[in-house]
mmCIF file of C-alpha atoms in Angstrom:
data_model
loop_
_atom_site.group_PDB
_atom_site.id
_atom_site.type_symbol
_atom_site.label_atom_id
_atom_site.label_comp_id
_atom_site.label_asym_id
_atom_site.label_seq_id
_atom_site.Cartn_x
_atom_site.Cartn_y
_atom_site.Cartn_z
ATOM 1 C CA UNK U 1 61.054 53.228 -18.861
ATOM 2 C CA UNK U 2 59.592 52.291 -22.258
ATOM 3 C CA UNK U 3 57.926 55.646 -22.647
ATOM 4 C CA UNK U 4 60.991 57.699 -21.652
ATOM 5 C CA UNK U 5 63.236 55.628 -23.998
ATOM 6 C CA UNK U 6 60.991 56.165 -26.929
ATOM 7 C CA UNK U 7 60.551 59.841 -26.229
ATOM 8 C CA UNK U 8 64.315 60.416 -26.109
ATOM 9 C CA UNK U 9 65.013 58.555 -29.318
ATOM 10 C CA UNK U 10 61.991 59.405 -31.406
ATOM 11 C CA UNK U 11 59.514 61.975 -30.265
ATOM 12 C CA UNK U 12 62.166 64.765 -30.033
ATOM 13 C CA UNK U 13 62.779 64.372 -33.692
ATOM 14 C CA UNK U 14 59.027 64.126 -34.564
ATOM 15 C CA UNK U 15 57.124 66.427 -32.135
ATOM 16 C CA UNK U 16 53.970 66.403 -34.290
ATOM 17 C CA UNK U 17 53.479 62.735 -33.169
ATOM 18 C CA UNK U 18 53.120 63.804 -29.487
ATOM 19 C CA UNK U 19 50.291 66.256 -30.396
ATOM 20 C CA UNK U 20 48.313 63.953 -32.660
ATOM 21 C CA UNK U 21 48.056 60.919 -30.303
ATOM 22 C CA UNK U 22 45.805 60.860 -27.268
ATOM 23 C CA UNK U 23 47.746 60.492 -23.958
ATOM 24 C CA UNK U 24 46.519 57.089 -23.084
ATOM 25 C CA UNK U 25 46.988 55.732 -26.544
ATOM 26 C CA UNK U 26 50.430 57.325 -26.786
ATOM 27 C CA UNK U 27 51.876 55.206 -24.038
ATOM 28 C CA UNK U 28 50.499 52.037 -25.616
ATOM 29 C CA UNK U 29 51.862 53.115 -29.042
ATOM 30 C CA UNK U 30 55.236 53.975 -27.604
ATOM 31 C CA UNK U 31 55.686 50.541 -26.036
ATOM 32 C CA UNK U 32 54.449 48.669 -29.103
ATOM 33 C CA UNK U 33 56.755 50.679 -31.399
ATOM 34 C CA UNK U 34 59.738 50.092 -29.120
ATOM 35 C CA UNK U 35 59.130 46.364 -29.201
ATOM 36 C CA UNK U 36 58.307 45.942 -32.817
ATOM 37 C CA UNK U 37 60.433 48.509 -34.691
ATOM 38 C CA UNK U 38 63.534 49.396 -32.779
ATOM 39 C CA UNK U 39 64.207 45.758 -31.793
ATOM 40 C CA UNK U 40 65.263 44.567 -35.214
ATOM 41 C CA UNK U 41 68.144 47.052 -35.452
ATOM 42 C CA UNK U 42 69.192 46.285 -31.924
ATOM 43 C CA UNK U 43 69.190 42.540 -32.557
ATOM 44 C CA UNK U 44 71.134 43.001 -35.777
ATOM 45 C CA UNK U 45 73.788 45.064 -33.949
ATOM 46 C CA UNK U 46 74.069 42.518 -31.128
ATOM 47 C CA UNK U 47 74.445 39.581 -33.501
ATOM 48 C CA UNK U 48 77.310 41.352 -35.277
ATOM 49 C CA UNK U 49 79.434 41.320 -32.174
ATOM 50 C CA UNK U 50 82.700 39.351 -32.466
ATOM 51 C CA UNK U 51 85.864 38.274 -30.686
ATOM 52 C CA UNK U 52 88.530 40.705 -29.400
ATOM 53 C CA UNK U 53 85.960 43.482 -28.637
ATOM 54 C CA UNK U 54 84.599 43.698 -32.245
ATOM 55 C CA UNK U 55 81.271 45.578 -32.019
ATOM 56 C CA UNK U 56 81.146 45.598 -28.242
ATOM 57 C CA UNK U 57 80.510 49.322 -27.932
ATOM 58 C CA UNK U 58 77.662 49.232 -30.435
ATOM 59 C CA UNK U 59 76.308 46.049 -28.840
ATOM 60 C CA UNK U 60 76.338 47.715 -25.401
ATOM 61 C CA UNK U 61 74.271 50.604 -26.746
ATOM 62 C CA UNK U 62 71.919 48.297 -28.508
ATOM 63 C CA UNK U 63 71.518 46.163 -25.413
ATOM 64 C CA UNK U 64 70.505 49.260 -23.399
ATOM 65 C CA UNK U 65 67.749 49.806 -25.941
ATOM 66 C CA UNK U 66 66.739 46.239 -26.151
ATOM 67 C CA UNK U 67 66.574 45.674 -22.370
ATOM 68 C CA UNK U 68 63.817 48.277 -22.109
ATOM 69 C CA UNK U 69 61.218 46.725 -24.540
ATOM 70 C CA UNK U 70 58.079 45.089 -23.496
ATOM 71 C CA UNK U 71 58.015 41.387 -22.497
ATOM 72 C CA UNK U 72 55.936 40.677 -25.606
ATOM 73 C CA UNK U 73 59.205 40.974 -27.486
ATOM 74 C CA UNK U 74 60.823 38.046 -25.684
ATOM 75 C CA UNK U 75 60.067 35.395 -28.356
ATOM 76 C CA UNK U 76 61.618 37.619 -30.994
ATOM 77 C CA UNK U 77 64.777 38.231 -28.840
ATOM 78 C CA UNK U 78 64.994 34.490 -28.272
ATOM 79 C CA UNK U 79 64.642 33.671 -31.913
ATOM 80 C CA UNK U 80 67.672 35.940 -32.566
ATOM 81 C CA UNK U 81 69.746 33.352 -30.738
ATOM 82 C CA UNK U 82 69.363 31.041 -33.745
ATOM 83 C CA UNK U 83 72.828 30.804 -35.302
ATOM 84 C CA UNK U 84 74.238 33.504 -32.974
ATOM 85 C CA UNK U 85 77.839 33.209 -31.931
ATOM 86 C CA UNK U 86 78.499 32.668 -28.148
ATOM 87 C CA UNK U 87 79.250 36.278 -27.474
ATOM 88 C CA UNK U 88 76.085 37.461 -29.209
ATOM 89 C CA UNK U 89 74.009 34.789 -27.423
ATOM 90 C CA UNK U 90 75.308 36.041 -24.043
ATOM 91 C CA UNK U 91 74.244 39.609 -24.888
ATOM 92 C CA UNK U 92 70.774 38.352 -25.914
ATOM 93 C CA UNK U 93 70.421 36.208 -22.887
ATOM 94 C CA UNK U 94 71.209 39.108 -20.632
ATOM 95 C CA UNK U 95 68.552 41.156 -22.352
ATOM 96 C CA UNK U 96 65.988 38.416 -21.811
ATOM 97 C CA UNK U 97 66.911 38.128 -18.164
ATOM 98 C CA UNK U 98 66.625 41.855 -17.606
ATOM 99 C CA UNK U 99 63.269 42.125 -19.373
ATOM 100 C CA UNK U 100 61.880 39.128 -17.474
ATOM 101 C CA UNK U 101 63.135 40.339 -14.077
ATOM 102 C CA UNK U 102 60.904 43.446 -14.233
ATOM 103 C CA UNK U 103 57.925 41.911 -16.083
ATOM 104 C CA UNK U 104 54.654 41.387 -14.310
ATOM 105 C CA UNK U 105 53.339 39.160 -16.963
ATOM 106 C CA UNK U 106 55.101 37.067 -19.602
ATOM 107 C CA UNK U 107 53.769 36.002 -23.018
ATOM 108 C CA UNK U 108 53.472 32.423 -21.823
ATOM 109 C CA UNK U 109 51.550 30.997 -24.796
ATOM 110 C CA UNK U 110 53.963 32.598 -27.236
ATOM 111 C CA UNK U 111 56.875 31.135 -25.263
ATOM 112 C CA UNK U 112 55.126 27.761 -25.320
ATOM 113 C CA UNK U 113 54.969 27.938 -29.127
ATOM 114 C CA UNK U 114 58.593 28.965 -29.221
ATOM 115 C CA UNK U 115 59.573 25.903 -27.230
ATOM 116 C CA UNK U 116 57.470 23.656 -29.440
ATOM 117 C CA UNK U 117 59.429 24.778 -32.508
ATOM 118 C CA UNK U 118 62.370 22.470 -32.558
ATOM 119 C CA UNK U 119 64.136 24.469 -35.238
ATOM 120 C CA UNK U 120 65.012 27.098 -32.684
ATOM 121 C CA UNK U 121 68.407 27.191 -30.955
ATOM 122 C CA UNK U 122 68.369 24.641 -28.044
ATOM 123 C CA UNK U 123 69.821 27.292 -25.603
ATOM 124 C CA UNK U 124 67.004 29.646 -26.439
ATOM 125 C CA UNK U 125 64.363 26.986 -26.116
ATOM 126 C CA UNK U 126 65.687 26.083 -22.719
ATOM 127 C CA UNK U 127 65.778 29.689 -21.635
ATOM 128 C CA UNK U 128 62.146 30.078 -22.741
ATOM 129 C CA UNK U 129 61.283 26.983 -20.684
ATOM 130 C CA UNK U 130 63.086 28.525 -17.608
ATOM 131 C CA UNK U 131 61.049 31.726 -18.022
ATOM 132 C CA UNK U 132 57.791 29.698 -17.909
ATOM 133 C CA UNK U 133 59.036 27.516 -15.076
ATOM 134 C CA UNK U 134 59.757 30.563 -12.925
ATOM 135 C CA UNK U 135 56.496 32.317 -13.811
ATOM 136 C CA UNK U 136 54.104 29.344 -13.883
ATOM 137 C CA UNK U 137 55.524 26.093 -12.438
ATOM 138 C CA UNK U 138 52.307 24.282 -13.040
ATOM 139 C CA UNK U 139 52.378 25.095 -16.778
ATOM 140 C CA UNK U 140 56.010 24.093 -17.018
ATOM 141 C CA UNK U 141 55.158 20.720 -15.361
ATOM 142 C CA UNK U 142 52.670 20.081 -18.156
ATOM 143 C CA UNK U 143 55.417 20.657 -20.805
ATOM 144 C CA UNK U 144 57.890 18.253 -19.222
ATOM 145 C CA UNK U 145 56.458 14.855 -20.390
ATOM 146 C CA UNK U 146 56.528 16.076 -24.047
ATOM 147 C CA UNK U 147 60.203 16.793 -23.870
ATOM 148 C CA UNK U 148 61.388 13.308 -23.171
ATOM 149 C CA UNK U 149 62.575 12.648 -26.675
ATOM 150 C CA UNK U 150 63.320 16.265 -27.669
ATOM 151 C CA UNK U 151 66.358 16.656 -29.973
ATOM 152 C CA UNK U 152 67.615 19.292 -27.495
ATOM 153 C CA UNK U 153 69.667 17.684 -24.728
ATOM 154 C CA UNK U 154 69.166 20.968 -22.836
ATOM 155 C CA UNK U 155 65.425 20.400 -22.695
ATOM 156 C CA UNK U 156 65.042 16.656 -22.239
ATOM 157 C CA UNK U 157 67.028 16.517 -18.953
ATOM 158 C CA UNK U 158 64.081 17.499 -16.840
ATOM 159 C CA UNK U 159 61.883 15.035 -18.516
ATOM 160 C CA UNK U 160 64.434 12.264 -17.953
ATOM 161 C CA UNK U 161 64.660 13.242 -14.330
ATOM 162 C CA UNK U 162 60.921 12.978 -13.941
ATOM 163 C CA UNK U 163 60.894 9.395 -15.279
ATOM 164 C CA UNK U 164 63.864 8.439 -13.118
ATOM 165 C CA UNK U 165 62.045 9.743 -10.067
ATOM 166 C CA UNK U 166 58.991 7.718 -11.045
ATOM 167 C CA UNK U 167 61.160 4.608 -11.188
ATOM 168 C CA UNK U 168 62.654 5.301 -7.725
ATOM 169 C CA UNK U 169 59.122 5.781 -6.354
ATOM 170 C CA UNK U 170 58.029 2.396 -7.757
ATOM 171 C CA UNK U 171 61.140 0.744 -6.444
ATOM 172 C CA UNK U 172 60.411 2.223 -2.994
ATOM 173 C CA UNK U 173 56.936 0.658 -2.954
ATOM 174 C CA UNK U 174 58.373 -2.746 -3.955
ATOM 175 C CA UNK U 175 57.281 -2.772 -7.563
ATOM 176 C CA UNK U 176 60.589 -3.687 -9.245
ATOM 177 C CA UNK U 177 59.043 -4.754 -12.604
ATOM 178 C CA UNK U 178 57.360 -1.377 -13.086
ATOM 179 C CA UNK U 179 60.454 0.428 -11.771
ATOM 180 C CA UNK U 180 62.615 -1.381 -14.342
ATOM 181 C CA UNK U 181 60.397 -0.196 -17.206
ATOM 182 C CA UNK U 182 60.666 3.464 -16.056
ATOM 183 C CA UNK U 183 64.426 3.157 -15.678
ATOM 184 C CA UNK U 184 64.679 1.757 -19.228
ATOM 185 C CA UNK U 185 62.551 4.593 -20.521
ATOM 186 C CA UNK U 186 64.778 7.056 -18.811
ATOM 187 C CA UNK U 187 67.883 5.412 -20.149
ATOM 188 C CA UNK U 188 66.494 5.486 -23.724
ATOM 189 C CA UNK U 189 66.098 9.280 -23.451
ATOM 190 C CA UNK U 190 69.141 10.175 -21.279
ATOM 191 C CA UNK U 191 72.137 11.933 -22.815
ATOM 192 C CA UNK U 192 73.880 13.452 -19.767
ATOM 193 C CA UNK U 193 76.446 11.175 -18.314
ATOM 194 C CA UNK U 194 75.204 11.567 -14.738
ATOM 195 C CA UNK U 195 71.704 10.461 -15.613
ATOM 196 C CA UNK U 196 73.002 7.578 -17.742
ATOM 197 C CA UNK U 197 75.134 6.296 -14.871
ATOM 198 C CA UNK U 198 72.287 6.584 -12.376
ATOM 199 C CA UNK U 199 69.791 4.724 -14.594
ATOM 200 C CA UNK U 200 72.330 2.071 -15.462
ATOM 201 C CA UNK U 201 73.289 1.477 -11.782
ATOM 202 C CA UNK U 202 69.584 1.265 -10.889
ATOM 203 C CA UNK U 203 68.810 -1.281 -13.605
ATOM 204 C CA UNK U 204 71.903 -3.322 -12.781
ATOM 205 C CA UNK U 205 70.843 -3.340 -9.116
ATOM 206 C CA UNK U 206 67.567 -4.799 -10.237
ATOM 207 C CA UNK U 207 69.428 -7.579 -12.010
ATOM 208 C CA UNK U 208 69.040 -6.142 -15.496
ATOM 209 C CA UNK U 209 71.842 -6.377 -18.066
ATOM 210 C CA UNK U 210 72.744 -3.090 -19.702
ATOM 211 C CA UNK U 211 74.972 -2.974 -22.736
ATOM 212 C CA UNK U 212 75.489 0.799 -23.029
ATOM 213 C CA UNK U 213 77.786 0.540 -26.036
ATOM 214 C CA UNK U 214 75.154 -1.279 -28.031
ATOM 215 C CA UNK U 215 72.264 0.639 -26.536
ATOM 216 C CA UNK U 216 73.661 3.975 -27.833
ATOM 217 C CA UNK U 217 75.346 2.563 -30.977
ATOM 218 C CA UNK U 218 78.900 3.549 -30.163
ATOM 219 C CA UNK U 219 81.456 2.298 -32.690
ATOM 220 C CA UNK U 220 83.984 0.256 -30.974
ATOM 221 C CA UNK U 221 86.289 -1.328 -33.711
ATOM 222 C CA UNK U 222 88.806 1.002 -35.464
ATOM 223 C CA UNK U 223 92.184 1.056 -37.124
ATOM 224 C CA UNK U 224 94.388 4.001 -36.213
ATOM 225 C CA UNK U 225 97.542 5.614 -37.585
ATOM 226 C CA UNK U 226 99.829 8.246 -36.267
ATOM 227 C CA UNK U 227 101.359 10.258 -34.848
ATOM 228 C CA UNK U 228 101.693 12.895 -37.597
ATOM 229 C CA UNK U 229 102.778 16.447 -36.885
ATOM 230 C CA UNK U 230 100.736 19.225 -35.380
ATOM 231 C CA UNK U 231 103.487 21.756 -34.396
ATOM 232 C CA UNK U 232 102.087 25.221 -34.073
ATOM 233 C CA UNK U 233 98.620 23.646 -34.697
ATOM 234 C CA UNK U 234 99.527 23.291 -38.393
ATOM 235 C CA UNK U 235 98.170 19.682 -38.629
ATOM 236 C CA UNK U 236 94.533 20.539 -38.840
ATOM 237 C CA UNK U 237 94.873 22.169 -42.305
ATOM 238 C CA UNK U 238 97.671 19.978 -43.549
ATOM 239 C CA UNK U 239 96.660 17.039 -45.759
ATOM 240 C CA UNK U 240 98.294 13.760 -44.633
ATOM 241 C CA UNK U 241 98.223 10.610 -46.714
ATOM 242 C CA UNK U 242 95.161 8.976 -45.039
ATOM 243 C CA UNK U 243 93.003 11.884 -46.318
ATOM 244 C CA UNK U 244 93.738 10.914 -49.865
ATOM 245 C CA UNK U 245 93.554 7.119 -49.623
ATOM 246 C CA UNK U 246 93.045 4.433 -47.063
ATOM 247 C CA UNK U 247 95.846 1.856 -47.677
ATOM 248 C CA UNK U 248 96.024 -0.472 -44.740
ATOM 249 C CA UNK U 249 99.406 -1.800 -45.805
ATOM 250 C CA UNK U 250 101.072 1.637 -46.365
ATOM 251 C CA UNK U 251 103.817 3.042 -44.240
ATOM 252 C CA UNK U 252 104.295 6.855 -44.046
ATOM 253 C CA UNK U 253 106.584 9.352 -42.557
ATOM 254 C CA UNK U 254 105.196 10.425 -39.161
ATOM 255 C CA UNK U 255 106.219 13.203 -36.742
ATOM 256 C CA UNK U 256 109.345 11.257 -35.596
ATOM 257 C CA UNK U 257 109.152 7.744 -37.012
ATOM 258 C CA UNK U 258 107.569 5.744 -39.753
ATOM 259 C CA UNK U 259 103.945 5.066 -38.996
ATOM 260 C CA UNK U 260 101.423 2.423 -40.117
ATOM 261 C CA UNK U 261 97.892 1.389 -39.460
ATOM 262 C CA UNK U 262 97.153 -0.747 -36.338
ATOM 263 C CA UNK U 263 93.938 -2.165 -34.791
ATOM 264 C CA UNK U 264 92.232 -0.456 -31.925
ATOM 265 C CA UNK U 265 89.245 -1.971 -30.160
ATOM 266 C CA UNK U 266 87.818 0.024 -27.280
ATOM 267 C CA UNK U 267 85.941 -1.734 -24.405
ATOM 268 C CA UNK U 268 84.951 1.518 -22.803
ATOM 269 C CA UNK U 269 81.150 1.206 -22.486
ATOM 270 C CA UNK U 270 80.801 4.850 -23.655
ATOM 271 C CA UNK U 271 82.702 4.083 -26.799
ATOM 272 C CA UNK U 272 85.751 6.251 -25.832
ATOM 273 C CA UNK U 273 88.635 5.740 -28.253
ATOM 274 C CA UNK U 274 91.718 6.879 -26.275
ATOM 275 C CA UNK U 275 94.487 7.697 -28.838
ATOM 276 C CA UNK U 276 97.024 8.102 -25.947
ATOM 277 C CA UNK U 277 96.631 4.290 -25.398
ATOM 278 C CA UNK U 278 97.509 3.646 -29.024
ATOM 279 C CA UNK U 279 100.506 6.054 -29.069
ATOM 280 C CA UNK U 280 101.721 6.476 -25.497
ATOM 281 C CA UNK U 281 104.119 9.284 -24.961
ATOM 282 C CA UNK U 282 106.171 10.725 -22.113
ATOM 283 C CA UNK U 283 104.110 11.578 -18.960
ATOM 284 C CA UNK U 284 100.445 11.465 -19.767
ATOM 285 C CA UNK U 285 100.563 11.634 -23.593
ATOM 286 C CA UNK U 286 102.032 13.171 -26.664
ATOM 287 C CA UNK U 287 101.564 16.764 -27.629
ATOM 288 C CA UNK U 288 101.497 18.646 -30.925
ATOM 289 C CA UNK U 289 100.479 15.521 -32.864
ATOM 290 C CA UNK U 290 97.824 14.359 -35.288
ATOM 291 C CA UNK U 291 96.328 10.937 -35.703
ATOM 292 C CA UNK U 292 93.565 9.200 -37.810
ATOM 293 C CA UNK U 293 90.980 6.620 -36.922
ATOM 294 C CA UNK U 294 89.073 4.631 -39.587
ATOM 295 C CA UNK U 295 86.273 2.191 -39.492
ATOM 296 C CA UNK U 296 83.671 0.722 -41.841
ATOM 297 C CA UNK U 297 79.896 0.451 -41.153
ATOM 298 C CA UNK U 298 77.705 -2.022 -42.927
ATOM 299 C CA UNK U 299 74.231 -0.488 -43.358
ATOM 300 C CA UNK U 300 71.251 -2.782 -43.706
ATOM 301 C CA UNK U 301 69.494 -0.186 -45.931
ATOM 302 C CA UNK U 302 70.176 3.198 -47.374
ATOM 303 C CA UNK U 303 68.845 5.839 -44.965
ATOM 304 C CA UNK U 304 69.391 9.187 -43.312
ATOM 305 C CA UNK U 305 71.149 9.034 -39.935
ATOM 306 C CA UNK U 306 73.088 11.291 -37.648
ATOM 307 C CA UNK U 307 76.750 10.823 -36.612
ATOM 308 C CA UNK U 308 76.977 12.025 -33.052
ATOM 309 C CA UNK U 309 80.570 12.814 -31.977
ATOM 310 C CA UNK U 310 82.109 13.724 -28.651
ATOM 311 C CA UNK U 311 85.636 15.156 -28.827
ATOM 312 C CA UNK U 312 87.618 17.862 -26.956
ATOM 313 C CA UNK U 313 90.385 18.173 -29.513
ATOM 314 C CA UNK U 314 90.411 19.577 -33.042
ATOM 315 C CA UNK U 315 88.852 17.182 -35.492
ATOM 316 C CA UNK U 316 87.580 16.507 -39.023
ATOM 317 C CA UNK U 317 85.307 13.627 -40.172
ATOM 318 C CA UNK U 318 84.756 12.019 -43.593
ATOM 319 C CA UNK U 319 82.022 9.779 -44.776
ATOM 320 C CA UNK U 320 82.654 7.733 -47.941
ATOM 321 C CA UNK U 321 85.544 9.929 -48.652
ATOM 322 C CA UNK U 322 83.613 13.185 -48.387
ATOM 323 C CA UNK U 323 84.519 15.713 -45.759
ATOM 324 C CA UNK U 324 81.451 16.232 -43.604
ATOM 325 C CA UNK U 325 82.644 18.746 -41.045
ATOM 326 C CA UNK U 326 85.543 19.830 -38.859
ATOM 327 C CA UNK U 327 86.254 21.994 -35.857
ATOM 328 C CA UNK U 328 89.670 23.558 -35.181
ATOM 329 C CA UNK U 329 89.166 24.031 -31.434
ATOM 330 C CA UNK U 330 90.816 22.503 -28.433
ATOM 331 C CA UNK U 331 89.826 21.406 -24.929
ATOM 332 C CA UNK U 332 86.275 22.847 -24.753
ATOM 333 C CA UNK U 333 85.038 19.750 -22.921
ATOM 334 C CA UNK U 334 83.449 16.536 -24.114
ATOM 335 C CA UNK U 335 79.997 14.980 -23.769
ATOM 336 C CA UNK U 336 77.828 12.484 -25.518
ATOM 337 C CA UNK U 337 76.170 13.891 -28.659
ATOM 338 C CA UNK U 338 78.344 16.973 -28.473
ATOM 339 C CA UNK U 339 78.342 17.366 -32.297
ATOM 340 C CA UNK U 340 75.442 16.137 -34.528
ATOM 341 C CA UNK U 341 76.268 15.563 -38.236
ATOM 342 C CA UNK U 342 73.609 14.534 -40.684
ATOM 343 C CA UNK U 343 74.600 12.074 -43.377
ATOM 344 C CA UNK U 344 72.882 9.595 -45.788
ATOM 345 C CA UNK U 345 74.140 6.011 -45.396
ATOM 346 C CA UNK U 346 74.566 3.953 -48.504
ATOM 347 C CA UNK U 347 73.233 0.382 -48.400
ATOM 348 C CA UNK U 348 76.152 -1.873 -47.475
ATOM 349 C CA UNK U 349 79.687 -0.634 -46.953
ATOM 350 C CA UNK U 350 80.220 2.886 -45.551
ATOM 351 C CA UNK U 351 83.527 4.343 -44.594
ATOM 352 C CA UNK U 352 84.289 6.805 -41.689
ATOM 353 C CA UNK U 353 87.527 8.598 -41.183
ATOM 354 C CA UNK U 354 88.206 10.878 -38.270
ATOM 355 C CA UNK U 355 91.208 13.217 -37.917
ATOM 356 C CA UNK U 356 92.277 14.133 -34.360
ATOM 357 C CA UNK U 357 94.741 16.804 -33.478
ATOM 358 C CA UNK U 358 96.379 17.445 -30.134
ATOM 359 C CA UNK U 359 97.833 20.854 -29.384
ATOM 360 C CA UNK U 360 100.824 22.183 -27.313
ATOM 361 C CA UNK U 361 99.068 22.899 -23.956
ATOM 362 C CA UNK U 362 100.565 21.117 -20.920
ATOM 363 C CA UNK U 363 97.848 21.466 -18.236
ATOM 364 C CA UNK U 364 96.473 18.296 -16.857
ATOM 365 C CA UNK U 365 93.085 18.842 -18.462
ATOM 366 C CA UNK U 366 94.629 19.173 -21.911
ATOM 367 C CA UNK U 367 96.259 15.743 -21.996
ATOM 368 C CA UNK U 368 93.158 13.771 -23.171
ATOM 369 C CA UNK U 369 93.284 12.869 -26.750
ATOM 370 C CA UNK U 370 90.133 10.892 -27.454
ATOM 371 C CA UNK U 371 86.767 10.700 -29.068
ATOM 372 C CA UNK U 372 83.437 8.786 -29.083
ATOM 373 C CA UNK U 373 81.281 8.242 -32.168
ATOM 374 C CA UNK U 374 77.860 6.754 -32.598
ATOM 375 C CA UNK U 375 75.253 6.330 -35.327
ATOM 376 C CA UNK U 376 71.580 7.012 -34.580
ATOM 377 C CA UNK U 377 68.335 8.560 -35.888
ATOM 378 C CA UNK U 378 67.176 12.037 -35.227
ATOM 379 C CA UNK U 379 65.705 11.090 -31.839
ATOM 380 C CA UNK U 380 68.979 9.618 -30.660
ATOM 381 C CA UNK U 381 67.961 6.022 -31.056
ATOM 382 C CA UNK U 382 70.906 3.818 -32.076
ATOM 383 C CA UNK U 383 71.080 2.629 -35.656
ATOM 384 C CA UNK U 384 73.267 -0.505 -35.440
ATOM 385 C CA UNK U 385 75.356 -1.920 -38.296
ATOM 386 C CA UNK U 386 74.071 -5.010 -39.898
ATOM 387 C CA UNK U 387 77.166 -6.916 -38.869
ATOM 388 C CA UNK U 388 77.859 -5.299 -35.564
ATOM 389 C CA UNK U 389 80.205 -7.578 -33.575
ATOM 390 C CA UNK U 390 79.578 -8.410 -29.863
ATOM 391 C CA UNK U 391 80.497 -5.744 -27.402
ATOM 392 C CA UNK U 392 83.965 -6.179 -25.989
ATOM 393 C CA UNK U 393 84.083 -6.844 -22.304
ATOM 394 C CA UNK U 394 84.844 -3.835 -20.077
ATOM 395 C CA UNK U 395 88.488 -3.513 -19.230
ATOM 396 C CA UNK U 396 89.797 -5.423 -22.256
ATOM 397 C CA UNK U 397 90.861 -2.620 -24.659
ATOM 398 C CA UNK U 398 92.644 -4.374 -27.489
ATOM 399 C CA UNK U 399 94.937 -1.634 -28.888
ATOM 400 C CA UNK U 400 97.930 -2.792 -30.980
ATOM 401 C CA UNK U 401 100.067 0.313 -31.681
ATOM 402 C CA UNK U 402 102.580 -0.076 -34.505
ATOM 403 C CA UNK U 403 106.181 -0.268 -33.333
ATOM 404 C CA UNK U 404 108.467 2.402 -34.816
ATOM 405 C CA UNK U 405 110.348 1.126 -37.883
ATOM 406 C CA UNK U 406 113.326 3.358 -37.496
ATOM 407 C CA UNK U 407 115.038 5.519 -34.919
ATOM 408 C CA UNK U 408 113.572 8.981 -34.227
ATOM 409 C CA UNK U 409 114.915 11.807 -36.344
ATOM 410 C CA UNK U 410 117.165 14.198 -34.609
#
C-alpha cells in the first residue's frame, strides 16, 4: 500500500526517479519518503481541522495519506497530538490505530522514549503505552512501576492498580502491616476517584485513619457571594464587583436581590464546594447565575506550586488579583486534577478568587454548580498552608448563605 500510494502521488510526476533507482531499493525509498516527507503536510492539515466541519474534507484526504505510512512514523504522529484540539486528536488517533492494526512490528524503543518524555500530550503517551502493551505485554509490565508518580493521570492508573493488587495480596496472606504500606503508597499516587475510594476503604478496614482532604490538600474554608446574573451566558465575560476588589462588608446588586459575602466551610472529604447549598433555588438549584468563592492561603515559603481544579461549569480563577486562567465551557464532567494551573506562591498571605457560572440547561446532569481546588507540587503531593485548620467532620458543612436584603425585582 505504501508503494502504490507513493507511485500515484509522486512517481507519475517524476518518471525519471523510477528508472534511476534499483527495484529493491525503490520500495525501501518509497516507504521512507512517505513516512518522512509527506507526513508533515498531512499532520499540518489534520491539526488545522476545526468545529462545524472546518477543514474536514482536507483532513479526510490527509488522513488517507497518513494512514498508509510505515509504523516508524508512529512517534511523529503521536507527537502531533501535542496541543492539538480534540477533533484533530481524534483524527490522529484513528491514523495511529489504523497503522498499528496492520503493522507486523512496531518501533518499540522509539515509543518507549516517547512515553518517557513527560512534555508530550498525556493522551498520546497513554496511546503509545497501549501500543506497546498490545505488542509486547512483558515490556509494558516493565514500564508500569516507573509510572506511579507520572504527571499524567492517564498513565499512572495502571501503576496504581499494580500497587493496590500487591496490597490485596499481602492482606490475603495475613500481612496487614505490609498491606497497609502498599495501600498508602497507592493512595499517594491515585487520582481517579474509584481507586482513591478503594484504597481508602482498604486502609480504614485495617484500622487506619485517612484524612483525604488534608492528604490531597483540598481547600475547605471559603467565603462566597452571589448569585449574580448569567442570562444568555453573559456572566462569564461580565466584570462583577468582586473581580475589582474583595470587600467583605460590601453589598451589591445581584441577579434578583442584594447580595453579600457569607462563610462556606465544606466537610466533603474531596473538598467539593457546592454552591447550590449556599444559594438554594427552586428544584435542584438556580440556573443562569454567577457566584464567586474567595479564600486566603498562608504559604510558609515562596515557591512554585500547582493549583488543581475540578469543575464542570464555566470558571475563572485569580491568584493575588491576577487572572490565571478561565474556561467558558459547561458540563463536560468533573474529576480530581481536571485542570492544572502553575503559580508562584508568595511567602505569607496569598489570595484565591474563583468565578463560577451556571448556564440555562435543565437536564438533571446540568444542575451541579460546584468545584474542588487543591494546592500541590508537580507530582501531585499536597502543599499545605502554614495555618491550615483542622479538617471539618464529614457531614457538617457549615454554609451560611446571606439572606436577601430586599424583595426580588419584578
